Coordinates of C-alpha atoms in Angstrom, one line a residue:
M1 CA 12.8 6.1 -18.2
N2 CA 15.3 6.6 -15.4
H3 CA 15.3 3.9 -12.7
P4 CA 16.5 4.6 -9.2
R5 CA 19.5 2.5 -8.0
H6 CA 18.6 2.9 -4.4
T7 CA 15.5 3.8 -2.3
R8 CA 14.6 3.5 1.3
V9 CA 11.7 1.2 0.7
A10 CA 11.0 -1.2 -2.2
I11 CA 7.4 -2.2 -2.5
V12 CA 6.7 -5.3 -4.6
G13 CA 3.1 -5.5 -5.8
A14 CA 0.7 -2.7 -7.0
G15 CA -2.4 -3.9 -5.4
P16 CA -4.3 -1.8 -2.8
A17 CA -1.7 -2.7 -0.1
G18 CA 1.4 -1.7 -2.1
L19 CA -0.2 1.4 -3.6
L20 CA -1.6 2.7 -0.3
L21 CA 1.7 2.1 1.5
A22 CA 3.5 4.0 -1.2
R23 CA 1.0 6.8 -0.9
L24 CA 1.4 7.0 2.9
L25 CA 5.2 6.9 2.7
H26 CA 5.4 9.5 0.0
R27 CA 3.2 11.9 2.1
A28 CA 5.5 11.2 5.0
G29 CA 8.6 12.2 3.0
I30 CA 10.0 8.6 2.8
D31 CA 11.3 7.7 -0.7
C32 CA 10.1 4.4 -2.1
A33 CA 9.5 2.6 -5.4
V34 CA 6.7 0.2 -6.5
L35 CA 7.4 -2.8 -8.8
E36 CA 4.4 -4.6 -10.3
S37 CA 4.8 -7.7 -12.5
R38 CA 1.5 -7.1 -14.4
D39 CA 0.5 -4.3 -16.8
R40 CA -1.7 -1.4 -15.6
S41 CA -4.8 -2.6 -17.5
Y42 CA -4.7 -5.9 -15.7
V43 CA -4.2 -4.4 -12.3
E44 CA -7.0 -2.0 -12.7
Q45 CA -9.5 -4.7 -13.9
R46 CA -8.9 -7.4 -11.2
Q47 CA -12.3 -8.1 -9.6
R48 CA -11.9 -8.3 -5.9
A49 CA -13.6 -7.1 -2.7
G50 CA -16.1 -4.4 -2.6
I51 CA -16.8 -3.6 1.1
L52 CA -14.7 -1.0 2.9
E53 CA -14.7 -0.8 6.7
Q54 CA -15.0 2.5 8.6
S55 CA -11.2 2.5 9.4
T56 CA -10.3 1.8 5.7
V57 CA -12.4 4.8 4.6
D58 CA -10.8 6.9 7.3
I59 CA -7.2 6.1 6.2
L60 CA -8.1 6.7 2.5
R61 CA -9.5 10.1 3.5
H62 CA -6.3 10.9 5.5
S63 CA -4.1 9.9 2.6
G64 CA -6.0 12.1 0.1
A65 CA -7.3 9.2 -1.9
A66 CA -11.0 9.4 -1.1
D67 CA -12.4 12.1 -3.5
R68 CA -14.2 9.7 -5.8
L69 CA -15.1 7.4 -3.0
E70 CA -16.9 10.3 -1.3
R71 CA -18.9 10.9 -4.6
E72 CA -19.6 7.4 -5.8
G73 CA -19.2 5.1 -2.8
I74 CA -22.4 3.8 -1.2
P75 CA -22.5 3.9 2.6
H76 CA -24.3 1.0 4.2
E77 CA -25.6 1.1 7.7
G78 CA -26.4 -2.6 8.0
I79 CA -26.8 -6.1 6.5
E80 CA -29.7 -8.4 6.3
L81 CA -29.6 -12.1 7.4
R82 CA -32.1 -14.5 5.9
F83 CA -32.7 -18.0 7.3
E84 CA -35.7 -20.3 7.7
N85 CA -37.9 -17.7 5.9
R86 CA -36.9 -15.1 8.5
R87 CA -35.3 -11.8 7.9
H88 CA -33.1 -10.0 10.5
R89 CA -31.4 -6.7 10.0
I90 CA -28.1 -5.8 11.7
D91 CA -28.2 -2.1 12.4
F92 CA -24.5 -1.0 12.4
P93 CA -24.7 2.6 13.7
A94 CA -27.1 1.6 16.5
L95 CA -24.9 -1.3 17.6
T96 CA -21.4 0.2 17.1
D97 CA -21.4 3.9 18.1
N98 CA -22.2 5.0 14.6
R99 CA -19.8 2.9 12.5
R100 CA -20.8 1.8 9.0
V101 CA -19.3 0.3 5.8
W102 CA -19.0 1.5 2.2
V103 CA -19.7 -0.3 -1.0
Y104 CA -16.8 0.7 -3.3
A105 CA -15.0 -1.9 -5.4
Q106 CA -11.3 -2.7 -4.8
T107 CA -10.8 -2.0 -8.5
E108 CA -11.9 1.6 -8.0
V109 CA -9.6 2.0 -5.0
V110 CA -6.7 0.7 -7.1
K111 CA -7.6 3.1 -9.9
D112 CA -7.7 6.1 -7.6
L113 CA -4.3 5.2 -5.9
I114 CA -2.6 4.6 -9.3
A115 CA -3.8 8.0 -10.6
L116 CA -2.4 9.7 -7.5
Q117 CA 0.8 7.8 -7.7
L118 CA 1.5 8.6 -11.3
E119 CA 0.5 12.3 -10.8
D120 CA 2.7 13.1 -7.8
G121 CA 3.8 10.0 -6.0
A122 CA 6.9 7.8 -5.8
P123 CA 8.1 5.7 -8.9
L124 CA 5.6 3.1 -10.0
Y125 CA 6.6 0.5 -12.6
F126 CA 4.2 -1.8 -14.4
D127 CA 5.4 -4.9 -16.3
A128 CA 8.3 -5.0 -13.9
P129 CA 8.5 -8.6 -12.5
V130 CA 10.9 -9.1 -9.6
H131 CA 13.1 -12.2 -10.0
A132 CA 15.0 -12.2 -6.7
V133 CA 15.3 -10.5 -3.4
E134 CA 18.6 -10.8 -1.5
G135 CA 20.1 -9.4 1.7
A136 CA 17.3 -9.8 4.3
D137 CA 19.8 -10.5 7.0
T138 CA 22.3 -7.8 6.0
D139 CA 22.3 -4.0 6.3
R140 CA 20.9 -3.6 2.8
C141 CA 18.5 -5.5 0.5
T142 CA 18.9 -6.0 -3.2
V143 CA 16.0 -6.4 -5.6
H144 CA 16.5 -7.8 -9.1
Y145 CA 13.8 -7.0 -11.6
T146 CA 13.1 -6.5 -15.3
H147 CA 11.4 -3.6 -17.0
D148 CA 11.1 -2.7 -20.7
G149 CA 13.3 -5.7 -21.5
Q150 CA 16.2 -4.5 -19.4
D151 CA 17.4 -6.1 -16.1
H152 CA 17.7 -3.7 -13.2
T153 CA 19.1 -3.9 -9.6
L154 CA 17.6 -1.8 -6.8
T155 CA 19.1 -1.6 -3.4
C156 CA 17.0 -0.5 -0.4
D157 CA 16.7 -0.5 3.4
Y158 CA 13.6 -2.6 3.4
V159 CA 11.5 -4.7 1.0
I160 CA 7.8 -4.9 1.5
G161 CA 6.0 -7.9 0.0
C162 CA 2.5 -6.9 -1.2
D163 CA 2.6 -9.3 -4.1
G164 CA 0.3 -12.0 -2.7
Y165 CA 0.6 -15.6 -1.4
H166 CA 2.6 -16.8 -4.3
G167 CA 4.7 -13.7 -4.5
V168 CA 8.5 -13.6 -4.8
V169 CA 9.0 -11.8 -1.4
R170 CA 7.1 -14.4 0.6
K171 CA 9.1 -17.1 -1.2
A172 CA 12.3 -15.3 -0.2
V173 CA 11.6 -15.8 3.5
P174 CA 13.2 -19.2 4.5
D175 CA 10.6 -21.8 5.4
H176 CA 12.2 -22.6 8.7
V177 CA 11.6 -19.1 10.1
T178 CA 7.9 -19.1 9.5
Q179 CA 4.8 -21.1 10.5
V180 CA 1.8 -21.2 8.1
H181 CA -1.7 -21.9 9.5
E182 CA -4.2 -23.0 6.9
R183 CA -7.7 -24.3 6.4
A184 CA -9.4 -25.1 3.2
Y185 CA -13.2 -25.2 3.0
P186 CA -15.2 -27.8 1.1
Y187 CA -17.0 -25.3 -1.1
S188 CA -16.4 -22.3 -3.4
W189 CA -18.3 -19.2 -4.5
L190 CA -19.6 -18.6 -8.0
G191 CA -19.5 -14.8 -8.3
I192 CA -21.2 -12.8 -11.0
L193 CA -21.4 -9.2 -12.1
A194 CA -24.7 -8.3 -13.7
D195 CA -26.1 -5.2 -15.3
A196 CA -29.2 -5.3 -13.1
P197 CA -30.3 -2.8 -10.5
P198 CA -30.3 -4.3 -7.0
V199 CA -33.7 -4.7 -5.5
Y200 CA -32.2 -4.6 -1.9
D201 CA -30.8 -1.6 -0.1
E202 CA -28.1 -3.5 1.8
L203 CA -26.2 -6.8 1.6
V204 CA -28.2 -9.9 2.1
Y205 CA -26.6 -13.0 3.6
A206 CA -28.8 -16.1 3.1
H207 CA -28.6 -19.5 4.8
S208 CA -30.4 -22.2 2.7
A209 CA -30.7 -25.9 2.5
R210 CA -29.6 -25.4 -1.1
G211 CA -26.5 -23.6 0.0
F212 CA -25.3 -20.1 0.8
A213 CA -26.1 -17.0 -1.3
L214 CA -25.0 -13.4 -1.0
A215 CA -26.6 -10.4 -2.7
S216 CA -24.3 -7.4 -3.0
M217 CA -23.8 -4.5 -5.4
R218 CA -21.3 -2.4 -7.2
S219 CA -23.5 0.6 -8.0
P220 CA -27.2 1.4 -8.2
S221 CA -27.3 -0.3 -11.6
V222 CA -24.8 -3.2 -11.2
S223 CA -25.4 -6.2 -8.9
R224 CA -22.7 -8.4 -7.5
L225 CA -24.1 -11.8 -6.5
Y226 CA -22.6 -15.1 -5.2
L227 CA -23.7 -18.7 -5.0
Q228 CA -22.1 -21.5 -3.0
V229 CA -20.9 -24.2 -5.4
P230 CA -18.8 -27.3 -5.0
N231 CA -15.0 -27.0 -5.3
G232 CA -13.8 -27.3 -8.8
E233 CA -17.1 -26.1 -10.3
D234 CA -16.9 -25.0 -14.0
P235 CA -18.6 -21.5 -14.4
A236 CA -19.6 -22.6 -17.9
S237 CA -21.9 -25.2 -16.4
W238 CA -24.1 -22.3 -15.0
P239 CA -26.1 -20.7 -17.8
E240 CA -27.7 -17.4 -16.9
D241 CA -31.2 -18.7 -16.3
R242 CA -29.9 -21.3 -13.9
I243 CA -27.9 -18.7 -12.0
W244 CA -30.9 -16.4 -11.6
D245 CA -33.3 -19.2 -10.7
E246 CA -30.9 -20.5 -8.0
L247 CA -30.3 -17.1 -6.6
D248 CA -34.1 -16.5 -6.3
L249 CA -34.6 -19.8 -4.5
R250 CA -31.8 -19.2 -2.0
L251 CA -32.4 -15.5 -1.4
G252 CA -36.2 -15.4 -1.4
A253 CA -37.3 -14.9 2.2
D254 CA -40.9 -15.0 1.0
A255 CA -42.7 -16.2 -2.1
G256 CA -43.0 -12.7 -3.6
W257 CA -39.3 -11.7 -3.4
R258 CA -37.4 -11.8 -6.7
L259 CA -34.2 -10.3 -8.1
Q260 CA -34.1 -7.9 -11.0
R261 CA -32.5 -9.8 -13.8
G262 CA -30.1 -8.5 -16.4
P263 CA -27.1 -9.5 -18.6
I264 CA -24.3 -11.2 -16.7
T265 CA -21.0 -9.5 -17.6
A266 CA -18.5 -11.5 -15.6
R267 CA -18.5 -14.8 -13.7
S268 CA -15.8 -16.7 -11.9
V269 CA -15.4 -19.4 -9.2
L270 CA -13.6 -18.4 -6.0
P271 CA -12.2 -21.1 -3.7
M272 CA -12.6 -20.6 0.1
R273 CA -9.6 -20.8 2.4
S274 CA -7.9 -19.3 5.3
S275 CA -4.1 -18.9 5.7
V276 CA -1.9 -17.0 8.1
T277 CA 1.9 -16.8 7.9
E278 CA 3.7 -16.0 11.1
P279 CA 5.7 -13.9 11.7
M280 CA 5.1 -11.2 9.1
R281 CA 8.7 -10.1 9.1
H282 CA 12.1 -11.6 8.4
G283 CA 15.0 -9.2 8.8
R284 CA 14.5 -6.5 6.2
L285 CA 11.7 -8.3 4.5
L286 CA 8.1 -7.5 5.6
L287 CA 4.9 -9.0 4.4
A288 CA 1.5 -7.3 4.1
G289 CA -1.9 -8.1 2.8
D290 CA -2.4 -11.4 0.9
A291 CA 1.3 -12.2 1.2
A292 CA 0.8 -12.7 4.9
H293 CA -2.8 -13.8 5.3
I294 CA -5.9 -14.9 3.3
V295 CA -9.4 -15.1 4.6
P296 CA -12.6 -16.3 2.9
P297 CA -14.7 -13.4 1.6
T298 CA -17.7 -14.1 3.8
G299 CA -16.6 -11.6 6.4
A300 CA -15.4 -8.9 3.9
K301 CA -12.0 -8.7 5.6
G302 CA -9.3 -9.3 3.0
L303 CA -8.9 -5.7 1.6
N304 CA -9.5 -4.2 5.0
L305 CA -6.8 -6.3 6.6
A306 CA -4.3 -5.2 3.9
V307 CA -5.1 -1.6 4.6
S308 CA -4.6 -2.1 8.3
D309 CA -1.3 -3.8 7.7
V310 CA 0.2 -1.0 5.6
T311 CA -1.2 1.7 7.9
V312 CA 0.7 0.1 10.8
L313 CA 3.7 -0.3 8.7
A314 CA 3.7 3.3 7.4
R315 CA 3.5 4.5 11.0
A316 CA 6.4 2.2 12.0
L317 CA 8.6 3.3 9.1
T318 CA 7.8 7.0 9.7
G319 CA 8.8 6.5 13.4
L320 CA 12.0 4.9 12.3
Y321 CA 13.1 7.6 9.9
D322 CA 11.8 10.5 12.0
S323 CA 13.3 9.4 15.3
G324 CA 15.6 6.5 14.7
S325 CA 13.5 4.2 16.9
H326 CA 12.9 0.6 15.8
D327 CA 10.3 0.0 18.4
L328 CA 7.2 0.2 16.1
L329 CA 8.9 -1.7 13.3
D330 CA 10.0 -4.5 15.7
A331 CA 6.4 -4.7 16.9
Y332 CA 4.9 -4.7 13.4
S333 CA 4.2 -8.4 13.1
D334 CA 2.7 -8.9 16.6
T335 CA 0.7 -5.7 16.2
C336 CA -0.9 -6.8 13.0
L337 CA -1.4 -10.4 13.9
R338 CA -3.7 -9.5 16.8
R339 CA -6.1 -8.0 14.4
V340 CA -5.5 -10.6 11.7
W341 CA -6.5 -13.5 14.0
R342 CA -9.6 -11.6 15.1
A343 CA -10.6 -11.2 11.5
V344 CA -9.8 -14.9 10.6
H345 CA -12.0 -16.0 13.5
F346 CA -14.9 -13.8 12.3
S347 CA -14.5 -14.9 8.7
H348 CA -14.5 -18.5 9.9
F349 CA -17.6 -17.9 11.9
M350 CA -19.5 -16.3 9.0
T351 CA -18.4 -19.0 6.6
T352 CA -19.2 -22.0 8.7
T353 CA -22.5 -20.5 10.0
F354 CA -24.0 -19.8 6.6
H355 CA -22.6 -22.5 4.3
T356 CA -24.0 -26.0 4.1
S357 CA -22.1 -29.0 2.7
G358 CA -23.6 -31.9 0.8
N359 CA -22.9 -34.4 3.6
Q360 CA -23.9 -32.1 6.4
S361 CA -25.9 -33.8 9.2
S362 CA -29.2 -32.4 10.5
F363 CA -27.4 -31.8 13.8
D364 CA -24.9 -29.5 12.1
T365 CA -27.7 -27.6 10.4
R366 CA -29.6 -27.2 13.6
L367 CA -26.5 -25.8 15.2
Q368 CA -26.2 -23.2 12.4
L369 CA -29.8 -22.2 12.8
A370 CA -29.5 -21.9 16.5
Q371 CA -26.6 -19.6 16.1
L372 CA -28.5 -17.4 13.6
D373 CA -31.5 -17.4 15.9
R374 CA -29.2 -16.2 18.7
V375 CA -27.9 -13.3 16.5
A376 CA -31.5 -12.4 15.7
T377 CA -32.8 -12.4 19.2
S378 CA -29.8 -11.3 21.3
H379 CA -28.6 -7.6 21.3
H380 CA -25.2 -8.7 22.5
A381 CA -24.8 -11.3 19.7
S382 CA -26.0 -8.7 17.1
A383 CA -23.6 -6.1 18.4
E384 CA -20.7 -8.5 18.3
L385 CA -21.4 -9.3 14.7
A386 CA -21.8 -5.6 13.9
H387 CA -18.5 -4.7 15.6
N388 CA -16.6 -7.4 13.7
Y389 CA -18.2 -6.5 10.4
T390 CA -17.5 -2.8 10.5
G391 CA -14.0 -3.4 11.9
T392 CA -12.0 -2.1 14.8
A393 CA -9.6 0.9 14.7
V394 CA -6.2 0.2 13.1
A395 CA -4.1 -1.5 15.8
Q396 CA -1.2 0.2 17.5
A397 CA 1.6 -1.3 19.5
P398 CA 1.2 -0.8 23.3
A399 CA 2.4 2.6 24.4
A400 CA 3.2 3.7 20.9
P401 CA 2.6 7.5 20.3
P402 CA 0.7 8.4 17.1
V403 CA 2.9 9.8 14.3
G404 CA 1.5 12.8 12.4
Y405 CA -1.4 12.2 10.1
L406 CA -1.2 8.4 10.6
S407 CA -2.6 8.6 14.1
T408 CA -5.9 6.9 14.7

C-alpha cells in the first residue's frame, strides 16, 4: 500500500467527525488523509449516540452520505416527558418551524461514511496509531504513525484532532495555551440494547424518585434503554429481570404501562461528565468533536456537535484554499464555541432536571418538578426545549459568505 508523504490536511481519528470532515474536504477538492488507531471492525461496532439533529441530517444529505439514512432512519417529531405520573409531549414541528430529529445510530453513520471513503474518498488507514505530532508553530506539521508494522512520516499543512479526549492531537497542544472547563456528575447510565420492539413511538424521558430512565430505540425491533445508576456500578450486578423491572417502575406513567421484554444483547455503564477545551486551535493543530468537548448524553448533543465542528472547519478550509483568506479558519474556535456552550448548557439542564441523587433534599426535588411543570404548562418553555433539542443551524462566523455546497 502506497502511503502519501504529504497532504494538505491530516485527520487523526475515524469516528464520525474525522470521516465526515474527510468526505467534505474530498468533495471540495482538498486532499487529506485519515489515520485511525483501531481496526475497521472495532470502529464500526462502537455503540454511541443515536439521535441526529435536523442540521446533522442536512449536512449528511449535502455530503452524499444519507442514502441509507433516508431508507432506514426513523424521523421523530417529538419526545415525551414523564414525571409525577404525568405525561407531556414536546411537539417539535409545531414549536420549531417544522424541525425534527432522526433515530439513526452513530455506528450506522460511521459505516456509511467508511464505505464512501473507501469507494471514492481520500486515503483512510485503520490500525494506524499516531505516535507524535510536531510543528504546530511552524509552516508545516509532521505526523509520525505506524501502519502494517512500518513507521511512516506524513507532512501536512494542518492536523485535525478527531481522536477524542485522550487523543494524541489534544495531548500535543501545550497545557499553558488551553483552559479546560469540566464538571463530573454524581451518577452514570446503565445502557442496554435489547431485541425487543419498542412500545413507544418517540423517546421517553422519565423523572422518578428511583432515578432517571430513558426509553429510546435503534429500529422497530430493537430497543435502546437507559437507567441512572451510581458511579462505578458493575453492569454484571444487573441481571436481565432486575433491569426490566426497574425500567418498568421508572417509566410507567400509569399502572398499565409495561415495556416489551426481550433478550439483552449489550450492556455498559456510561459516566456522565461535561468538558470543554478552549481554544479549539493551536497554530496548525485544530480540535473537533470529543477532542474539544464532551457533554452528557441526556441532551443528545455529542455527535451533533462533532458534525457542526467539522462542517464549520470544512467551510473554513475550503475558503482558505479557494481564496487564500484565513478569516474563517481564524474564527473557527470562537464560531464553534458559541454553539458548544449552548449545547453544554442544555445538556446540563436536562441532566440536572431529570436525575436524582441519593442524598438529594426534598427542596431540590421540588425544584426539579417545578421546572418540569413549567415546561408542561408554558408554550415558551416547551418551545425553548424543542429548539435546543432539535438543534440550531450550523454556526457561521459573522459576515462570512457561504462557500459552495457547505452553505447553510
